Short mmCIF file of C-alpha atoms (C1' of nucleotides) in Angstrom, two decimals:
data_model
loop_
_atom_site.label_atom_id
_atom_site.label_comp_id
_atom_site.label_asym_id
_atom_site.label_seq_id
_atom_site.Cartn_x
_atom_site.Cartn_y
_atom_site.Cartn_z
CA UNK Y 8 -87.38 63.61 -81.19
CA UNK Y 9 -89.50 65.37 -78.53
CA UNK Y 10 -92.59 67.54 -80.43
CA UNK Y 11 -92.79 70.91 -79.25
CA UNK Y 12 -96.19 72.18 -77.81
CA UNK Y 13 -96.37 74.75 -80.57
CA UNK Y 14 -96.50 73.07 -83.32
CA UNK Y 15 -99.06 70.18 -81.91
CA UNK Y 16 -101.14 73.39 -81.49
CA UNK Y 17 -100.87 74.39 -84.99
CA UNK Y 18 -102.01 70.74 -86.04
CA UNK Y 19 -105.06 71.24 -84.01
CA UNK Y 20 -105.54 74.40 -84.73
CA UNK Y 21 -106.00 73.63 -88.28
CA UNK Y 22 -108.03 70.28 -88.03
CA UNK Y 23 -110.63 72.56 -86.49
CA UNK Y 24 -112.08 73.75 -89.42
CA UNK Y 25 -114.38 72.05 -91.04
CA UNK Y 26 -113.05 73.70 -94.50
CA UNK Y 27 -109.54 72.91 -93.58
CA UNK Y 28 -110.59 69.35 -93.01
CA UNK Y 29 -112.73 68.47 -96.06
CA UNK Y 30 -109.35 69.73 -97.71
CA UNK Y 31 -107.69 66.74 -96.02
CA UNK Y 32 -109.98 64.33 -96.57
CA UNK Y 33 -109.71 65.32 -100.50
CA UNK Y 34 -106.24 65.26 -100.54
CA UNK Y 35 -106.45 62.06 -98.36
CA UNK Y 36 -107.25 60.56 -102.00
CA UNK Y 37 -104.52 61.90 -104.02
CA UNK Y 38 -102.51 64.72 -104.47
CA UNK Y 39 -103.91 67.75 -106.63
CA UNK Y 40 -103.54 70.93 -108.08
CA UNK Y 41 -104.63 74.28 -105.71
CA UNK Y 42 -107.53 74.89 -108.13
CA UNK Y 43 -109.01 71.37 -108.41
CA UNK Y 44 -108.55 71.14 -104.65
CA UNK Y 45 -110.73 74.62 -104.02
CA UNK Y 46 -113.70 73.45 -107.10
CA UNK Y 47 -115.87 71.98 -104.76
CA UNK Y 48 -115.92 74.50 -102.28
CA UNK Y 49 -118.07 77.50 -102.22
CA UNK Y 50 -115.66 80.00 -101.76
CA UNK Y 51 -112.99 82.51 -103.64
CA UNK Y 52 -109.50 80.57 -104.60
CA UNK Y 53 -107.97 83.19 -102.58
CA UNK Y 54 -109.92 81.79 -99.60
CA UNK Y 55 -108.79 78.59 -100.27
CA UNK Y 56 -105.02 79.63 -100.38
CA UNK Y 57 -105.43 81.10 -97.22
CA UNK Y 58 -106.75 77.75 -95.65
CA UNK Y 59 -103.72 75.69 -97.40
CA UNK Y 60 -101.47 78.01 -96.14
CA UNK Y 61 -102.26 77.15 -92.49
CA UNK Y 62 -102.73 73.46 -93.43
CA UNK Y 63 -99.25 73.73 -94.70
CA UNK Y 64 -97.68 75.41 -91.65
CA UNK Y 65 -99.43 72.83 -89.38
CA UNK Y 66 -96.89 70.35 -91.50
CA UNK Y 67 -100.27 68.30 -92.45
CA UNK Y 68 -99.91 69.62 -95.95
CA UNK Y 69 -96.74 69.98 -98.32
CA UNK Y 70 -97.08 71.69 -101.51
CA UNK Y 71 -94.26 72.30 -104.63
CA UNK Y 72 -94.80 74.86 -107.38
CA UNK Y 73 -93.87 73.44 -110.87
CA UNK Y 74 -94.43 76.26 -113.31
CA UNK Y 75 -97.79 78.00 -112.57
CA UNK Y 76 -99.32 75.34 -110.82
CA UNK Y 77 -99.27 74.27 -107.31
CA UNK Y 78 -99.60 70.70 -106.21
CA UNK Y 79 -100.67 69.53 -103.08
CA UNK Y 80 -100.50 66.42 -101.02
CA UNK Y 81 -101.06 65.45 -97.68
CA UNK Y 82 -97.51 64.96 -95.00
CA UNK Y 83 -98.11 62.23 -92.65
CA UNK Y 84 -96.20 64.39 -89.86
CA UNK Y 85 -98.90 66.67 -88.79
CA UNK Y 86 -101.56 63.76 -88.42
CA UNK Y 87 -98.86 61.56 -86.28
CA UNK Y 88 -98.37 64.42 -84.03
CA UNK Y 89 -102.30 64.63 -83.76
CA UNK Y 90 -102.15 61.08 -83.01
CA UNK Y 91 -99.71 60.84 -81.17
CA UNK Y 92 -101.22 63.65 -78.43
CA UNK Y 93 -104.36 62.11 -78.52
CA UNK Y 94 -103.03 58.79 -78.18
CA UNK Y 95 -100.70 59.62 -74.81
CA UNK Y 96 -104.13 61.42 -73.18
CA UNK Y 97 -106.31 58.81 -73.71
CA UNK Y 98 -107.02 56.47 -70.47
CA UNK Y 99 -104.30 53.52 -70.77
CA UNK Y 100 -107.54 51.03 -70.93
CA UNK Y 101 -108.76 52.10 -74.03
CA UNK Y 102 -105.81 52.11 -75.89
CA UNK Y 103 -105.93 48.39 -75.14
CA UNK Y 104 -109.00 47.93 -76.75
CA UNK Y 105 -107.38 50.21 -79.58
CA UNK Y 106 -104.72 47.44 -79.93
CA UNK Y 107 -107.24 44.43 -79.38
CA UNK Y 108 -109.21 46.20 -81.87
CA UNK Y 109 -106.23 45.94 -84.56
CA UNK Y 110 -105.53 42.67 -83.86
CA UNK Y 111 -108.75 41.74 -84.68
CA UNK Y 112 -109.99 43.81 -87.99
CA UNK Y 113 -106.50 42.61 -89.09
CA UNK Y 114 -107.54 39.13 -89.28
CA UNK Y 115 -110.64 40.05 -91.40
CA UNK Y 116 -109.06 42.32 -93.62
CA UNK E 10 -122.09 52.42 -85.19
CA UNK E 11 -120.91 55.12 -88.14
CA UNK E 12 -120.14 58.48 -86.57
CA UNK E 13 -121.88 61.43 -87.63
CA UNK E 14 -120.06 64.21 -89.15
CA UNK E 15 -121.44 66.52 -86.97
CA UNK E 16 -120.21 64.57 -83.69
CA UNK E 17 -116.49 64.79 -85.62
CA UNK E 18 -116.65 68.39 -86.14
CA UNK E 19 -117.42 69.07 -82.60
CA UNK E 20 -114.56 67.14 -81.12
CA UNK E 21 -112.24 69.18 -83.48
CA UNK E 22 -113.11 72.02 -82.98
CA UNK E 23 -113.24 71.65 -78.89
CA UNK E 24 -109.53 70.14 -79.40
CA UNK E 25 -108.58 72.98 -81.65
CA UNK E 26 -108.51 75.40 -78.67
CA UNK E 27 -104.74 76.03 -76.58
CA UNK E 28 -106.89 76.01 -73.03
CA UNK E 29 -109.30 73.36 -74.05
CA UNK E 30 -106.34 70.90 -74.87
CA UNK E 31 -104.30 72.16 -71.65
CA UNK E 32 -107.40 70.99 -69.71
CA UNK E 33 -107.57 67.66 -71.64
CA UNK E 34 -104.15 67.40 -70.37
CA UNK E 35 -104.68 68.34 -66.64
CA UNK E 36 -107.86 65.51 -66.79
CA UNK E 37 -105.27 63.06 -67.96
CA UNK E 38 -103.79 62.87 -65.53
CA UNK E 39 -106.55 62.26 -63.02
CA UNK E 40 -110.34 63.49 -62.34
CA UNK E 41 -110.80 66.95 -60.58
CA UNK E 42 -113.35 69.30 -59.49
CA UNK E 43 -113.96 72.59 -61.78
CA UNK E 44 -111.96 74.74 -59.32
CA UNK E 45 -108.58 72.91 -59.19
CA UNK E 46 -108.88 72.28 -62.89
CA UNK E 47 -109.10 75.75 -63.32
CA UNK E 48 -106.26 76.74 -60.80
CA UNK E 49 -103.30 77.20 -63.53
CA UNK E 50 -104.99 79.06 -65.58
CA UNK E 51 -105.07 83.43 -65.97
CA UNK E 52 -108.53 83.63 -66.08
CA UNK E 53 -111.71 83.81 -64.67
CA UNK E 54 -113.91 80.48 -63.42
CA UNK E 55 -116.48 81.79 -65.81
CA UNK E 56 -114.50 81.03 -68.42
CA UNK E 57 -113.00 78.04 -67.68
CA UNK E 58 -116.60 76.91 -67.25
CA UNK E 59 -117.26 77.79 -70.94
CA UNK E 60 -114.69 76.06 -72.02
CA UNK E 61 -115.46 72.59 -70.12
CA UNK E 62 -119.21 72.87 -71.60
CA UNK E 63 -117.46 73.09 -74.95
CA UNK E 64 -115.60 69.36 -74.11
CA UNK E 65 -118.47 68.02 -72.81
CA UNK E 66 -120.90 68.80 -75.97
CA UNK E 67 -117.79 67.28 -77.69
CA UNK E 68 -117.74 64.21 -75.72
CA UNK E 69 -114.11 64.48 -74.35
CA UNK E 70 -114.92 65.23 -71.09
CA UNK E 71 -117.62 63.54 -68.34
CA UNK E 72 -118.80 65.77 -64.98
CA UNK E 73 -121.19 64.98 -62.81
CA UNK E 74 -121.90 67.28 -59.48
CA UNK E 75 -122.15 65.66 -55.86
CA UNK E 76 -123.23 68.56 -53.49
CA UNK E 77 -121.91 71.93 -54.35
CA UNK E 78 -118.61 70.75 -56.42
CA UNK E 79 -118.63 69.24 -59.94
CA UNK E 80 -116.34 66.61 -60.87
CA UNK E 81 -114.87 66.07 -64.25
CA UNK E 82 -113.16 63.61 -66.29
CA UNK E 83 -111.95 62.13 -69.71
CA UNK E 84 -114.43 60.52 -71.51
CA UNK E 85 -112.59 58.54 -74.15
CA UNK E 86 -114.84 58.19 -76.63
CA UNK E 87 -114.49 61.96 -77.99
CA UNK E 88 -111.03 60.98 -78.38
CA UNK E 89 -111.32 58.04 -80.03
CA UNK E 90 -113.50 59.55 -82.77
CA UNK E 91 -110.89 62.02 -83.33
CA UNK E 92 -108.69 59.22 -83.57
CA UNK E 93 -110.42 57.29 -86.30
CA UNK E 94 -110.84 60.31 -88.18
CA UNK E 95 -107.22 60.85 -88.36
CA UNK E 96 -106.35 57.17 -88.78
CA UNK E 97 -108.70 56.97 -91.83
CA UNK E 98 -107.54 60.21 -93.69
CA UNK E 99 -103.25 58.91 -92.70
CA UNK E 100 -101.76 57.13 -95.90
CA UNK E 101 -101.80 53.02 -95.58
CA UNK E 102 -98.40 52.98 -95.08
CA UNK E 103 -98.20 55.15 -92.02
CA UNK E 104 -101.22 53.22 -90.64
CA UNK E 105 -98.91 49.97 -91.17
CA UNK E 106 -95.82 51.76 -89.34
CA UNK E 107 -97.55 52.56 -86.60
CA UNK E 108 -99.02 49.01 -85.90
CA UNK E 109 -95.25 47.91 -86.55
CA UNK E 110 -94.53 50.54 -83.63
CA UNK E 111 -97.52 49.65 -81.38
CA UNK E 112 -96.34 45.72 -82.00
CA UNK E 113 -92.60 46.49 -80.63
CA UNK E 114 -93.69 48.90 -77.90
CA UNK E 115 -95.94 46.45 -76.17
CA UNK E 116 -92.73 44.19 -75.72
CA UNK E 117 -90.31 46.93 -74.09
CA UNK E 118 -93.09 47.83 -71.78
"C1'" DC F 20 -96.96 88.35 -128.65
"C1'" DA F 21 -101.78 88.60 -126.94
"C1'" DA F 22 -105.02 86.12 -124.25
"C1'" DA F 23 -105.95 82.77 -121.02
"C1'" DT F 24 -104.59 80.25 -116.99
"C1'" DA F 25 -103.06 79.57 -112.20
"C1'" DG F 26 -102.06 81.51 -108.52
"C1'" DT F 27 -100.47 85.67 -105.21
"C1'" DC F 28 -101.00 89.73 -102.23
"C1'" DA F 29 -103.16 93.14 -99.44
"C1'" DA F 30 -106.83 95.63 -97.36
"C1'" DG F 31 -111.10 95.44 -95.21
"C1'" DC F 32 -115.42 93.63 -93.24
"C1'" DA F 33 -118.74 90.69 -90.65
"C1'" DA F 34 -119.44 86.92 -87.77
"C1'" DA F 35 -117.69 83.87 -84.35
"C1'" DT F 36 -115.05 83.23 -80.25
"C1'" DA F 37 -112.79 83.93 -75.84
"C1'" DC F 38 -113.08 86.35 -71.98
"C1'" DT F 39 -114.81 89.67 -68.41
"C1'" DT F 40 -117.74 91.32 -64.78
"C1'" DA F 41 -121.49 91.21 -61.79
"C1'" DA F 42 -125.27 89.24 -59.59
"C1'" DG F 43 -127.42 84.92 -58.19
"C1'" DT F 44 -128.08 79.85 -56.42
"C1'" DA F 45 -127.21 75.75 -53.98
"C1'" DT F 46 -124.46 73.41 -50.46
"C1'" DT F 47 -121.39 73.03 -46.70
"C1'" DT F 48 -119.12 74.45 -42.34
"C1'" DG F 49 -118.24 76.89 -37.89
"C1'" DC D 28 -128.20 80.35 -38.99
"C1'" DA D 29 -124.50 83.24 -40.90
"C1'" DA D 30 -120.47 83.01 -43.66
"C1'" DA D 31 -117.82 80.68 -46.86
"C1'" DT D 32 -117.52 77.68 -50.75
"C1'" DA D 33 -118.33 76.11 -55.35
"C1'" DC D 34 -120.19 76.94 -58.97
"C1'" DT D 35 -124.05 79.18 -62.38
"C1'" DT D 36 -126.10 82.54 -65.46
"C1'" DA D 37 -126.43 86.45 -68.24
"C1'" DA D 38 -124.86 90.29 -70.68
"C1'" DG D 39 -121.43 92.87 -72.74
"C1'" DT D 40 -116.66 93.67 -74.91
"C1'" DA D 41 -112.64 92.85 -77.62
"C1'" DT D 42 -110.06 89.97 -80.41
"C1'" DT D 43 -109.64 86.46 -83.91
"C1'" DT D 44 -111.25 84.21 -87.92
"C1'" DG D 45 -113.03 83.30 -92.41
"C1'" DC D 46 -114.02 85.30 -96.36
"C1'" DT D 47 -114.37 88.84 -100.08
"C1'" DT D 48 -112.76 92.01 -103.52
"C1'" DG D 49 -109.56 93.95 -106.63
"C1'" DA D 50 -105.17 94.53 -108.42
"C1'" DC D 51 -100.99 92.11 -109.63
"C1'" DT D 52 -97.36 88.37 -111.22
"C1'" DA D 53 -95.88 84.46 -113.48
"C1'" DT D 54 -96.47 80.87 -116.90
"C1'" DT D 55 -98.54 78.64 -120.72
"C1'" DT D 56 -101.08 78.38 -125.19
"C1'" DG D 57 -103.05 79.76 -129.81
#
DNA sequence: CAAATAGTCAAGCAAATACTTAAGTATTTG
DNA sequence: CAAATACTTAAGTATTTGCTTGACTATTTG
């Protein structure tokens, strides 16, 4: 159950690039087709492949080809192990806040 | 109290370095001076230098310098903008899981 | 079946990044 | 006060990265 080092370096790796991350926040609203994902940005669709292909090995994107289109959606995986690393280096105090925090927005959600 | 973009971007891209996180990871453990947080690593202070401007632009890491030695620390609140970025872009239900998790953790510790 | 669509692949280039070396500045310490 | 310590600064190099272009492969659609 242990993550290797590796791969937590791919997921960071690939969160930091501004590209690669306005890609996740898109997909972080649905699931979509390679092309609709790359309209917005100002770059080839090539480029964009190339970006989603590192997204996808950091296991913070999955993506199935059903006849000549690609979907994409985000994999929860990659962003837990982000989490999850950030979470066991941060000072043991504020993650108590973190969970006081919770606690409380839960109540006015 | 909304994070700039900017600010999120920085703190990515700081993290999205193999040394950079290794250092997070030696400050987690405990404050240190520049020179024993740069003992492990193959290369130059210089460098190491570079890098620990980079987290403290970012807000990860704190240093202040008492006579001729500079201390340094974790400064949470890099980390916890990271954080929120990830926890806002995870699907609902993984958010939920996780508070499930954090819920039967506190009680086995 | 021809044209359009949706992506794939590979080579190459320019800018950004990580790192080095070398010389310099404060601050201890013997 | 001289030597050692603990950085600091600047300039240059080499690698990595993001992106482009152009040619190519499937899969629809009219």
């Amino acid at each position: 159950m242990k993550k290797k080092a590796a791969d937590v370096d791919r997921v960071f790796h690939a969160l930091g690039d501004m590209t690669r991350r306005a890609m996740m926040e898109r997909l972080s609203r649905g699931p979509m087709s390679v092309s609709l994902l790359a309209e917005p940005f100002k770059m080839s669709l090539a480029a964009v492949v190339q970006h989603l292909q590192i997204l996808e090995e950091a296991g913070l994107v999955k993506t199935e080809k059903v006849g000549r289109v690609r979907s994409c959606r985000i994999e929860s995986a990659g962003l837990d192990s982000a989490a999850n690393w950030i979470g066991a280096r941060r000072p043991e105090w504020a993650r108590r806040l973190d969970r006081l925090e919770d606690i409380l927005t839960e109540k006015g959600k």
